[in-house]
Short mmCIF file of C-alpha atoms in Angstrom, two decimals:
data_model
loop_
_atom_site.label_atom_id
_atom_site.label_comp_id
_atom_site.label_asym_id
_atom_site.label_seq_id
_atom_site.Cartn_x
_atom_site.Cartn_y
_atom_site.Cartn_z
CA MET A 1 100.28 75.07 90.93
CA GLY A 2 100.06 73.69 94.21
CA ALA A 3 100.43 75.79 97.58
CA HIS A 4 103.06 73.15 99.09
CA PRO A 5 105.42 74.82 101.81
CA HIS A 6 108.44 75.47 99.62
CA PRO A 7 111.70 76.30 101.44
CA ARG A 8 113.48 79.49 101.01
CA GLY A 9 116.51 79.65 98.87
CA GLY A 10 115.24 76.70 96.81
CA GLY A 11 116.75 78.36 93.65
CA SER A 12 120.05 79.56 95.31
CA HIS A 13 122.15 76.89 93.54
CA VAL A 14 120.60 77.98 89.96
CA ARG A 15 122.86 80.53 88.83
CA ARG A 16 123.77 79.87 85.21
CA GLY A 17 121.58 82.09 82.63
CA ARG A 18 121.08 79.06 80.73
CA ASP A 19 118.85 77.66 83.54
CA VAL A 20 116.36 80.56 83.50
CA PRO A 21 114.44 79.71 79.91
CA ALA A 22 113.79 76.11 81.52
CA LEU A 23 112.69 77.51 84.73
CA VAL A 24 110.55 80.16 83.16
CA ASP A 25 108.77 77.35 81.05
CA ALA A 26 108.25 75.32 83.75
CA ALA A 27 106.86 78.15 85.84
CA ARG A 28 104.29 78.98 82.85
CA GLY A 29 103.32 75.30 82.85
CA GLY A 30 102.14 75.49 86.72
CA ASP A 31 105.28 73.67 88.01
CA PRO A 32 105.12 75.05 91.78
CA ARG A 33 108.87 74.21 92.36
CA ALA A 34 110.00 76.27 89.31
CA VAL A 35 107.88 79.42 90.62
CA ALA A 36 109.34 78.67 94.02
CA ARG A 37 112.97 78.86 92.53
CA LEU A 38 112.16 81.87 90.55
CA ILE A 39 111.06 83.74 93.51
CA SER A 40 114.03 82.47 95.41
CA LEU A 41 116.12 84.23 92.81
CA VAL A 42 114.14 87.30 93.09
CA GLU A 43 114.91 87.22 96.90
CA ASP A 44 118.42 86.43 96.77
CA GLY A 45 119.25 89.10 94.02
CA ASP A 46 120.56 86.41 91.79
CA PRO A 47 122.62 87.67 88.83
CA ALA A 48 120.24 85.64 86.65
CA LEU A 49 117.38 88.12 87.71
CA PRO A 50 117.50 90.43 84.73
CA GLU A 51 117.01 87.57 82.41
CA VAL A 52 113.99 86.26 84.73
CA ALA A 53 112.50 89.80 84.19
CA ALA A 54 112.94 89.88 80.73
CA ALA A 55 111.06 86.44 80.24
CA MET A 56 108.39 87.53 82.40
CA ALA A 57 107.71 91.08 80.97
CA ALA A 58 105.45 89.96 78.31
CA ARG A 59 102.63 88.97 80.71
CA ALA A 60 103.03 92.15 82.97
CA GLY A 61 99.83 93.59 84.05
CA THR A 62 97.80 90.44 83.51
CA ALA A 63 97.19 89.72 87.10
CA GLN A 64 94.87 91.73 89.54
CA VAL A 65 96.84 92.57 92.40
CA ILE A 66 94.90 92.84 95.64
CA GLY A 67 96.65 94.11 98.84
CA LEU A 68 95.76 93.20 102.56
CA THR A 69 96.86 94.89 105.32
CA GLY A 70 95.76 95.57 109.07
CA SER A 71 96.94 95.27 112.64
CA PRO A 72 98.25 91.88 113.78
CA GLY A 73 95.23 89.83 115.11
CA VAL A 74 92.71 91.25 112.83
CA GLY A 75 92.37 87.87 110.82
CA LYS A 76 94.50 88.72 107.66
CA SER A 77 95.35 85.27 107.07
CA THR A 78 92.12 83.68 107.67
CA THR A 79 90.51 86.39 105.32
CA THR A 80 93.16 85.70 102.77
CA ASN A 81 92.49 82.03 103.14
CA GLU A 82 88.85 82.59 102.45
CA LEU A 83 89.14 84.98 99.60
CA VAL A 84 91.49 82.17 97.74
CA ARG A 85 88.48 79.71 98.29
CA ALA A 86 86.25 82.19 96.65
CA LEU A 87 88.30 83.16 93.71
CA ARG A 88 89.18 79.47 92.96
CA ALA A 89 85.38 78.71 93.03
CA ARG A 90 85.27 81.64 89.67
CA GLY A 91 87.99 79.36 88.26
CA GLY A 92 91.18 81.64 88.38
CA ARG A 93 94.68 80.88 89.19
CA VAL A 94 95.42 82.44 92.49
CA GLY A 95 98.69 83.47 94.07
CA VAL A 96 99.53 84.81 97.35
CA LEU A 97 102.76 86.66 98.81
CA ALA A 98 102.36 86.56 102.64
CA VAL A 99 105.17 88.76 103.91
CA ASP A 100 106.14 87.88 107.35
CA PRO A 101 108.35 89.79 109.99
CA SER A 102 112.07 88.55 109.66
CA SER A 103 113.57 86.66 112.45
CA PRO A 104 116.36 88.63 113.56
CA PHE A 105 118.59 85.35 113.83
CA THR A 106 117.97 83.78 110.33
CA GLY A 107 116.58 86.59 108.22
CA GLY A 108 113.73 84.04 107.32
CA ALA A 109 109.90 84.47 107.69
CA ILE A 110 108.77 83.65 111.19
CA LEU A 111 104.77 83.54 111.12
CA GLY A 112 104.49 80.85 108.44
CA ASP A 113 101.33 82.00 106.79
CA ARG A 114 101.71 78.86 104.65
CA VAL A 115 100.91 76.48 107.77
CA ARG A 116 97.44 78.46 108.20
CA MET A 117 96.48 77.84 104.71
CA GLN A 118 97.04 74.13 104.25
CA ASP A 119 93.21 73.93 103.12
CA HIS A 120 94.73 74.89 99.83
CA ALA A 121 97.98 72.64 99.94
CA THR A 122 96.63 70.03 97.06
CA ASP A 123 95.06 72.80 94.92
CA SER A 124 97.12 73.03 91.54
CA GLY A 125 95.59 76.34 90.87
CA VAL A 126 97.07 77.95 94.12
CA TYR A 127 100.58 78.97 94.88
CA ILE A 128 101.37 80.60 98.41
CA ARG A 129 104.56 81.58 99.35
CA SER A 130 105.75 83.20 102.62
CA MET A 131 108.31 86.01 102.22
CA SER A 132 110.69 87.53 104.58
CA SER A 133 110.56 91.50 105.18
CA ARG A 134 114.15 91.08 106.12
CA GLY A 135 113.77 94.58 108.10
CA HIS A 136 112.52 96.38 105.19
CA LEU A 137 110.07 99.10 106.37
CA GLY A 138 106.66 99.49 104.78
CA GLY A 139 105.19 96.10 105.45
CA LEU A 140 106.77 94.54 102.42
CA ALA A 141 109.78 92.88 101.43
CA ALA A 142 111.91 94.34 99.06
CA ALA A 143 111.54 91.63 96.33
CA THR A 144 107.77 91.67 96.79
CA PRO A 145 107.24 93.65 93.48
CA GLN A 146 109.36 91.63 91.25
CA ALA A 147 107.90 88.20 92.90
CA VAL A 148 104.45 89.66 91.88
CA ARG A 149 105.79 89.63 88.35
CA VAL A 150 107.10 86.00 88.63
CA LEU A 151 103.46 85.09 89.56
CA GLU A 152 101.94 87.00 86.75
CA GLY A 153 104.38 85.28 84.25
CA ALA A 154 103.38 81.72 86.04
CA GLY A 155 99.73 82.47 84.87
CA CYS A 156 98.03 83.69 88.05
CA ASP A 157 94.94 85.72 87.25
CA VAL A 158 94.67 87.08 90.90
CA VAL A 159 97.88 87.70 93.37
CA LEU A 160 96.81 88.47 96.82
CA VAL A 161 99.62 90.25 98.73
CA GLU A 162 99.17 90.14 102.62
CA THR A 163 101.43 92.54 104.57
CA VAL A 164 103.22 92.45 107.59
CA GLY A 165 100.92 94.54 109.53
CA VAL A 166 103.16 96.45 111.86
CA GLY A 167 100.89 99.87 112.09
CA GLN A 168 102.01 103.16 110.72
CA ALA A 169 104.48 101.42 108.27
CA GLU A 170 102.30 99.36 106.47
CA VAL A 171 100.95 101.69 103.90
CA GLU A 172 103.41 100.73 101.32
CA VAL A 173 101.18 98.07 100.10
CA ALA A 174 98.81 100.60 98.40
CA SER A 175 101.68 101.70 96.04
CA LEU A 176 101.86 97.72 94.85
CA ALA A 177 98.01 96.75 94.81
CA ASP A 178 95.42 97.53 92.13
CA THR A 179 92.84 97.37 95.33
CA THR A 180 93.74 97.57 98.93
CA LEU A 181 91.87 96.13 101.70
CA VAL A 182 92.24 97.26 105.31
CA LEU A 183 91.19 94.97 107.89
CA LEU A 184 89.88 96.16 111.40
CA ALA A 185 88.75 94.39 114.22
CA PRO A 186 86.53 95.43 116.98
CA GLY A 187 88.23 96.46 120.39
CA MET A 188 91.65 96.99 118.94
CA GLY A 189 91.38 100.77 118.82
CA ASP A 190 91.67 100.22 114.91
CA ALA A 191 89.48 103.26 113.96
CA ILE A 192 92.03 105.51 115.71
CA GLN A 193 94.99 103.67 114.57
CA ALA A 194 93.60 104.12 110.81
CA VAL A 195 93.76 107.84 111.22
CA LYS A 196 97.24 107.80 112.74
CA ALA A 197 98.78 105.71 110.28
CA GLY A 198 97.43 107.49 107.21
CA ILE A 199 95.47 104.35 106.43
CA LEU A 200 92.13 106.29 105.40
CA GLU A 201 94.21 107.64 102.48
CA ILE A 202 95.17 104.23 101.14
CA ALA A 203 92.19 102.06 101.73
CA ASP A 204 89.77 101.12 98.87
CA VAL A 205 87.98 98.90 101.03
CA PHE A 206 87.56 98.63 104.78
CA VAL A 207 86.69 95.17 106.38
CA VAL A 208 85.59 95.01 110.09
CA ASN A 209 86.42 91.46 110.65
CA LYS A 210 85.22 89.27 113.82
CA ALA A 211 82.10 91.36 113.18
CA ASP A 212 80.40 89.18 115.78
CA ARG A 213 82.21 90.56 118.58
CA ASP A 214 80.97 93.24 121.02
CA GLY A 215 82.26 96.52 119.51
CA ALA A 216 81.86 95.83 115.94
CA ASP A 217 79.07 98.21 115.19
CA ALA A 218 80.94 101.04 116.95
CA THR A 219 83.85 100.34 114.69
CA TYR A 220 82.01 100.32 111.42
CA ARG A 221 80.25 103.59 112.55
CA ASP A 222 83.66 105.26 113.34
CA ILE A 223 85.09 104.24 110.00
CA GLN A 224 82.13 105.50 108.28
CA GLY A 225 82.14 108.76 110.09
CA MET A 226 86.01 109.04 109.13
CA ILE A 227 85.22 108.53 105.47
CA ALA A 228 82.40 111.12 105.46
CA LEU A 229 84.73 113.72 106.69
CA GLY A 230 87.26 113.24 103.99
CA GLU A 231 87.46 115.48 100.81
CA ARG A 232 86.56 113.95 97.56
CA ALA A 233 85.99 115.37 94.21
CA PRO A 234 82.74 114.41 92.18
CA GLY A 235 83.28 110.70 90.58
CA ASP A 236 85.98 109.71 93.41
CA TRP A 237 86.02 106.62 94.78
CA ARG A 238 84.36 106.15 98.28
CA PRO A 239 85.85 103.60 100.20
CA ALA A 240 83.41 100.75 100.92
CA VAL A 241 82.88 99.48 104.45
CA LEU A 242 81.83 95.74 105.17
CA ARG A 243 81.41 93.59 108.11
CA SER A 244 82.78 89.96 107.94
CA VAL A 245 83.45 86.90 109.99
CA ALA A 246 86.33 85.28 107.99
CA SER A 247 86.73 82.21 110.29
CA ARG A 248 82.90 81.31 109.30
CA GLY A 249 83.37 82.55 105.86
CA GLU A 250 80.70 85.17 106.13
CA GLY A 251 80.95 88.48 104.18
CA VAL A 252 83.68 86.95 101.86
CA GLU A 253 81.48 87.13 98.77
CA GLU A 254 80.60 90.88 99.61
CA ILE A 255 84.24 91.40 99.90
CA LEU A 256 84.88 90.05 96.60
CA ALA A 257 81.86 92.13 95.15
CA ALA A 258 83.40 95.32 96.40
CA ILE A 259 86.68 94.53 94.70
CA ASP A 260 84.94 93.87 91.66
CA LYS A 261 83.28 97.10 91.83
CA HIS A 262 86.36 98.94 92.59
CA ARG A 263 88.32 97.44 89.64
CA ALA A 264 85.29 98.51 87.34
CA TRP A 265 85.71 102.23 88.62
CA LEU A 266 89.70 101.80 88.37
CA VAL A 267 89.18 100.94 84.64
CA GLU A 268 86.61 103.48 83.99
CA HIS A 269 88.45 106.39 85.12
CA GLY A 270 91.76 105.36 83.79
CA GLU A 271 93.11 104.92 87.57
CA LEU A 272 94.42 101.33 86.81
CA VAL A 273 96.70 102.29 84.13
CA ARG A 274 97.80 105.03 86.31
CA ARG A 275 98.52 103.09 89.27
CA ARG A 276 100.47 100.58 87.40
CA GLU A 277 102.53 102.98 85.73
CA ALA A 278 103.52 104.27 89.17
CA ARG A 279 104.09 101.01 90.34
CA ALA A 280 106.35 100.61 87.35
CA ALA A 281 108.20 104.02 88.20
CA ALA A 282 108.86 102.73 91.86
CA GLU A 283 110.10 99.68 90.85
CA ILE A 284 112.57 100.94 88.20
CA GLU A 285 113.60 103.58 90.63
CA ALA A 286 114.26 101.00 93.32
CA ILE A 287 116.22 98.75 91.10
CA ALA A 288 118.48 101.71 89.86
CA LEU A 289 119.12 102.82 93.21
CA ALA A 290 120.20 99.46 94.06
CA THR A 291 122.65 99.18 91.36
CA LEU A 292 123.89 102.74 92.57
CA ARG A 293 124.55 101.23 95.93
CA SER A 294 126.22 98.51 94.69
CA ARG A 295 128.60 100.59 92.79
CA ILE A 296 129.32 102.91 95.33
CA SER A 297 129.95 99.76 97.53
CA SER A 298 132.47 98.65 95.23
CA LEU A 299 133.95 102.41 95.06
CA ARG A 300 134.43 101.99 98.86
CA GLU A 301 136.78 99.08 98.48
CA GLY A 302 139.04 101.23 96.13
CA THR A 303 140.56 104.42 96.75
CA ALA A 304 138.00 106.95 95.14
CA LEU A 305 135.46 107.53 97.80
CA SER A 306 138.26 107.79 100.66
CA LYS A 307 140.21 110.17 98.67
CA LEU A 308 137.05 112.26 98.21
CA ALA A 309 136.13 111.80 102.09
CA ALA A 310 139.75 112.90 102.84
CA ALA A 311 139.41 115.93 100.64
CA VAL A 312 136.18 116.99 102.02
CA ALA A 313 137.36 116.42 105.85
CA SER A 314 140.26 118.52 105.22
CA GLY A 315 138.37 121.54 103.60
CA GLU A 316 139.72 120.87 100.06
CA LEU A 317 136.20 120.21 98.60
CA ASP A 318 132.77 120.69 99.47
CA PRO A 319 130.66 117.47 99.91
CA HIS A 320 128.16 118.36 96.74
CA THR A 321 131.33 118.45 94.80
CA ALA A 322 132.63 115.50 95.95
CA ALA A 323 129.26 113.85 95.42
CA ARG A 324 129.26 115.08 91.51
CA ASN A 325 132.80 113.56 91.10
CA LEU A 326 131.61 110.36 92.79
CA LEU A 327 128.73 110.28 90.19
CA ASP A 328 130.81 111.09 87.60
CA GLY A 329 133.14 108.17 88.63
CA LEU A 330 130.16 106.00 88.68
CA GLU A 331 129.00 106.94 84.92
CA VAL A 332 132.47 106.10 83.89
CA GLN A 333 132.59 102.92 85.68
CA GLY A 334 129.05 101.76 84.22
CA SER A 335 129.90 102.88 80.44
#
């Protein structure tokens, strides 16, 4: 799978269900265009999406998912780039989902992480995709969990998810990743921000990047001190705190070693299964809610919702009874 910059929406013309098996077969064979089209189907909420998901289900849970988050400017893309290099040296296939802020005009991703990761453009064992958050809070695009499944189905051994890094809303990556890395940098007030944003609770590994700068030791000590104050039961994971200078490739092997150690802990304590089941539950819930929203939207175009709204406004019905009537109508519509 080459890391070529694939334009968004590349699969929008692939609408017919009979195209999906061919796309899935090609993606499993490592065809980057097929992977790009499948992820575009996911992003666009294509009607063929259930068929794509069914075809990819057999490989669920085969990829290690690593989340990277942190404030803008801490070096997430540079660190991701170096982690890809180190993981490829181990021989595995690597997928990267770089979730960028959305352009308010086009809805497209505007940071262009793929431009910054062109070192891997000719590597057939790497697939890099920028995804637009499209205003979705939490630092992730709504389609990210299903995009991870596409990359798993395409044979990726590791999927790196680099989030938008918008401060207090970026903790959502923890619900998607097996291991979450939080990157900090000296001189940015990141230690205080970590406490405010609740990041201490979601980080499995802290990385003080740009550790050659003034203040790196203080940032390192601050994070260590905050971890020491946290309550942990015997046997609980204690987040690792590491230093790196990603722009020079320094500290990358130590980061991978910490990820390996955390994975071993996850397996030993049954936490890997628990996290993945929680992730699946959240994904099922999100799909069900999206389906409900679309059905309610279709009811808005009819008369059922407007009649209930009129009844509530006039005092004939209370809103709870009206909501139950609405849900009953949805059940009839879905049966």
